[in-house]
């Protein structure tokens, strides 16, 4: 494992940590549009954005178990 300063010096970035971050990275990559075309790229971004929103609004069993006793 490398140190944080070495990672910065070598310009190594972290991979997206959430689907939302991955969608943003995908949308910002010019290779995607050149490869898929604008229509397919936009449709995929829309589909994955809807998926993220649905996931983000759901309450998981872990959250229920962890937090339900607080209410």
Tab-separated table of N, CA and C in Angstrom:
chain	number	residue	atom	x	y	z
A	1	UNK	N	0.841	-1.171	0.000
A	1	UNK	CA	0.000	0.000	0.000
A	1	UNK	C	0.888	1.236	0.000
A	2	UNK	N	0.452	2.246	-0.769
A	2	UNK	CA	1.240	3.468	-0.832
A	2	UNK	C	0.632	4.525	0.085
A	3	UNK	N	1.441	5.498	0.436
A	3	UNK	CA	0.963	6.561	1.320
A	3	UNK	C	0.059	7.512	0.541
A	4	UNK	N	-0.696	8.291	1.294
A	4	UNK	CA	-1.593	9.272	0.683
A	4	UNK	C	-0.811	10.281	-0.152
A	5	UNK	N	0.335	10.734	0.357
A	5	UNK	CA	1.126	11.722	-0.392
A	5	UNK	C	1.695	11.113	-1.669
A	6	UNK	N	2.128	9.864	-1.614
A	6	UNK	CA	2.639	9.201	-2.815
A	6	UNK	C	1.514	9.016	-3.836
A	7	UNK	N	0.331	8.665	-3.360
A	7	UNK	CA	-0.816	8.503	-4.260
A	7	UNK	C	-1.100	9.817	-4.984
A	8	UNK	N	-1.095	10.929	-4.234
A	8	UNK	CA	-1.327	12.239	-4.848
A	8	UNK	C	-0.211	12.586	-5.826
A	9	UNK	N	1.048	12.358	-5.428
A	9	UNK	CA	2.188	12.660	-6.295
A	9	UNK	C	2.116	11.887	-7.609
A	10	UNK	N	1.633	10.658	-7.526
A	10	UNK	CA	1.537	9.802	-8.721
A	10	UNK	C	0.223	10.003	-9.476
A	11	UNK	N	-0.621	10.928	-8.954
A	11	UNK	CA	-1.913	11.264	-9.567
A	11	UNK	C	-2.815	10.037	-9.722
A	12	UNK	N	-2.802	9.212	-8.700
A	12	UNK	CA	-3.660	8.025	-8.674
A	12	UNK	C	-4.964	8.419	-7.998
A	13	UNK	N	-6.066	8.236	-8.704
A	13	UNK	CA	-7.364	8.598	-8.159
A	13	UNK	C	-8.108	7.345	-7.716
A	14	UNK	N	-9.032	7.537	-6.801
A	14	UNK	CA	-9.873	6.439	-6.347
A	14	UNK	C	-10.949	6.161	-7.379
A	15	UNK	N	-11.376	4.925	-7.433
A	15	UNK	CA	-12.519	4.577	-8.257
A	15	UNK	C	-13.781	5.135	-7.618
A	16	UNK	N	-14.851	5.318	-8.397
A	16	UNK	CA	-16.107	5.802	-7.807
A	16	UNK	C	-16.541	4.896	-6.654
A	17	UNK	N	-17.060	5.519	-5.612
A	17	UNK	CA	-17.470	4.771	-4.423
A	17	UNK	C	-18.956	4.452	-4.410
A	18	UNK	N	-19.733	5.135	-5.235
A	18	UNK	CA	-21.171	4.891	-5.299
A	18	UNK	C	-21.592	4.815	-6.763
A	19	UNK	N	-22.789	4.312	-6.991
A	19	UNK	CA	-23.328	4.290	-8.348
A	19	UNK	C	-23.464	5.713	-8.872
A	20	UNK	N	-23.850	6.642	-8.016
A	20	UNK	CA	-23.985	8.033	-8.438
A	20	UNK	C	-22.642	8.584	-8.941
A	21	UNK	N	-21.566	8.315	-8.232
A	21	UNK	CA	-20.240	8.759	-8.676
A	21	UNK	C	-19.834	8.072	-9.981
A	22	UNK	N	-20.167	6.803	-10.121
A	22	UNK	CA	-19.840	6.063	-11.347
A	22	UNK	C	-20.600	6.623	-12.541
A	23	UNK	N	-21.861	6.985	-12.336
A	23	UNK	CA	-22.655	7.576	-13.407
A	23	UNK	C	-22.020	8.894	-13.856
A	24	UNK	N	-21.613	9.713	-12.903
A	24	UNK	CA	-20.981	10.995	-13.232
A	24	UNK	C	-19.685	10.786	-14.011
A	25	UNK	N	-18.881	9.821	-13.593
A	25	UNK	CA	-17.623	9.537	-14.299
A	25	UNK	C	-17.905	9.023	-15.708
A	26	UNK	N	-18.892	8.155	-15.834
A	26	UNK	CA	-19.294	7.614	-17.129
A	26	UNK	C	-19.749	8.749	-18.041
A	27	UNK	N	-20.591	9.637	-17.526
A	27	UNK	CA	-21.131	10.743	-18.314
A	27	UNK	C	-20.030	11.708	-18.755
A	28	UNK	N	-19.000	11.866	-17.940
A	28	UNK	CA	-17.926	12.817	-18.236
A	28	UNK	C	-16.868	12.272	-19.189
A	29	UNK	N	-16.894	10.977	-19.459
A	29	UNK	CA	-15.860	10.351	-20.287
A	29	UNK	C	-16.198	10.511	-21.772
A	30	UNK	N	-15.410	11.271	-22.529
A	30	UNK	CA	-15.723	11.476	-23.946
A	30	UNK	C	-15.659	10.186	-24.777
A	31	UNK	N	-14.903	9.207	-24.320
A	31	UNK	CA	-14.820	7.936	-25.037
A	31	UNK	C	-16.179	7.229	-25.075
A	32	UNK	N	-16.960	7.390	-24.031
A	32	UNK	CA	-18.267	6.728	-23.970
A	32	UNK	C	-19.154	7.193	-25.119
A	33	UNK	N	-19.249	8.493	-25.305
A	33	UNK	CA	-20.107	8.999	-26.383
A	33	UNK	C	-19.559	8.621	-27.751
A	34	UNK	N	-18.254	8.674	-27.919
A	34	UNK	CA	-17.670	8.283	-29.212
A	34	UNK	C	-17.920	6.807	-29.501
A	35	UNK	N	-17.930	5.981	-28.458
A	35	UNK	CA	-18.093	4.540	-28.632
A	35	UNK	C	-19.560	4.142	-28.777
A	36	UNK	N	-20.418	4.653	-27.912
A	36	UNK	CA	-21.819	4.236	-27.884
A	36	UNK	C	-22.739	5.128	-28.703
A	37	UNK	N	-22.331	6.353	-28.933
A	37	UNK	CA	-23.217	7.339	-29.539
A	37	UNK	C	-23.980	8.062	-28.437
A	38	UNK	N	-24.446	9.265	-28.762
A	38	UNK	CA	-25.094	10.105	-27.759
A	38	UNK	C	-26.388	9.484	-27.239
A	39	UNK	N	-27.216	8.935	-28.122
A	39	UNK	CA	-28.519	8.421	-27.708
A	39	UNK	C	-28.386	7.257	-26.731
A	40	UNK	N	-27.543	6.279	-27.045
A	40	UNK	CA	-27.364	5.123	-26.167
A	40	UNK	C	-26.705	5.543	-24.854
A	41	UNK	N	-25.736	6.416	-24.945
A	41	UNK	CA	-25.079	6.931	-23.730
A	41	UNK	C	-26.095	7.606	-22.819
A	42	UNK	N	-26.897	8.493	-23.387
A	42	UNK	CA	-27.891	9.215	-22.584
A	42	UNK	C	-28.933	8.272	-21.991
A	43	UNK	N	-29.360	7.274	-22.751
A	43	UNK	CA	-30.342	6.313	-22.245
A	43	UNK	C	-29.763	5.504	-21.083
A	44	UNK	N	-28.515	5.078	-21.207
A	44	UNK	CA	-27.863	4.322	-20.137
A	44	UNK	C	-27.728	5.186	-18.880
A	45	UNK	N	-27.339	6.443	-19.051
A	45	UNK	CA	-27.213	7.356	-17.916
A	45	UNK	C	-28.566	7.535	-17.242
A	46	UNK	N	-29.613	7.708	-18.034
A	46	UNK	CA	-30.958	7.848	-17.469
A	46	UNK	C	-31.350	6.591	-16.690
A	47	UNK	N	-31.167	5.417	-17.295
A	47	UNK	CA	-31.530	4.147	-16.662
A	47	UNK	C	-30.797	3.969	-15.330
A	48	UNK	N	-29.514	4.227	-15.308
A	48	UNK	CA	-28.728	4.059	-14.088
A	48	UNK	C	-29.050	5.131	-13.045
A	49	UNK	N	-29.413	6.333	-13.479
A	49	UNK	CA	-29.823	7.378	-12.551
A	49	UNK	C	-31.124	6.985	-11.854
A	50	UNK	N	-32.070	6.446	-12.611
A	50	UNK	CA	-33.319	5.964	-12.020
A	50	UNK	C	-33.020	4.834	-11.032
A	51	UNK	N	-32.101	3.934	-11.396
A	51	UNK	CA	-31.714	2.845	-10.492
A	51	UNK	C	-31.120	3.399	-9.200
A	52	UNK	N	-30.232	4.395	-9.292
A	52	UNK	CA	-29.621	4.995	-8.101
A	52	UNK	C	-30.680	5.639	-7.211
A	53	UNK	N	-31.609	6.367	-7.835
A	53	UNK	CA	-32.646	7.033	-7.055
A	53	UNK	C	-33.514	6.015	-6.318
A	54	UNK	N	-33.863	4.912	-6.983
A	54	UNK	CA	-34.668	3.869	-6.340
A	54	UNK	C	-33.900	3.237	-5.180
A	55	UNK	N	-32.625	2.937	-5.395
A	55	UNK	CA	-31.793	2.355	-4.345
A	55	UNK	C	-31.656	3.322	-3.171
A	56	UNK	N	-31.416	4.578	-3.491
A	56	UNK	CA	-31.173	5.585	-2.470
A	56	UNK	C	-32.403	5.831	-1.586
A	57	UNK	N	-33.585	5.611	-2.138
A	57	UNK	CA	-34.817	5.820	-1.380
A	57	UNK	C	-35.245	4.590	-0.588
A	58	UNK	N	-34.643	3.443	-0.862
A	58	UNK	CA	-35.015	2.200	-0.177
A	58	UNK	C	-34.362	2.131	1.207
A	59	UNK	N	-35.049	1.478	2.120
A	59	UNK	CA	-34.513	1.237	3.456
A	59	UNK	C	-34.126	-0.236	3.531
A	60	UNK	N	-32.873	-0.487	3.845
A	60	UNK	CA	-32.375	-1.864	3.872
A	60	UNK	C	-32.696	-2.546	5.200
A	61	UNK	N	-32.713	-3.871	5.214
A	61	UNK	CA	-32.896	-4.588	6.478
A	61	UNK	C	-31.828	-4.204	7.518
A	62	UNK	N	-30.613	-3.963	7.073
A	62	UNK	CA	-29.544	-3.551	7.986
A	62	UNK	C	-29.905	-2.232	8.663
A	63	UNK	N	-30.426	-1.265	7.889
A	63	UNK	CA	-30.799	0.021	8.464
A	63	UNK	C	-31.952	-0.126	9.449
A	64	UNK	N	-32.921	-0.959	9.113
A	64	UNK	CA	-34.045	-1.187	10.016
A	64	UNK	C	-33.548	-1.768	11.334
A	65	UNK	N	-32.714	-2.794	11.237
A	65	UNK	CA	-32.196	-3.431	12.455
A	65	UNK	C	-31.351	-2.455	13.272
A	66	UNK	N	-30.537	-1.690	12.604
A	66	UNK	CA	-29.619	-0.793	13.298
A	66	UNK	C	-30.323	0.408	13.928
A	67	UNK	N	-31.317	0.964	13.271
A	67	UNK	CA	-31.866	2.243	13.698
A	67	UNK	C	-33.298	2.185	14.229
A	68	UNK	N	-34.044	1.134	13.987
A	68	UNK	CA	-35.454	1.128	14.365
A	68	UNK	C	-35.659	1.274	15.865
A	69	UNK	N	-34.740	0.786	16.658
A	69	UNK	CA	-34.896	0.898	18.112
A	69	UNK	C	-34.761	2.338	18.611
A	70	UNK	N	-34.291	3.234	17.780
A	70	UNK	CA	-34.126	4.623	18.173
A	70	UNK	C	-35.431	5.413	18.108
A	71	UNK	N	-36.429	4.834	17.459
A	71	UNK	CA	-37.686	5.581	17.250
A	71	UNK	C	-38.813	4.997	18.035
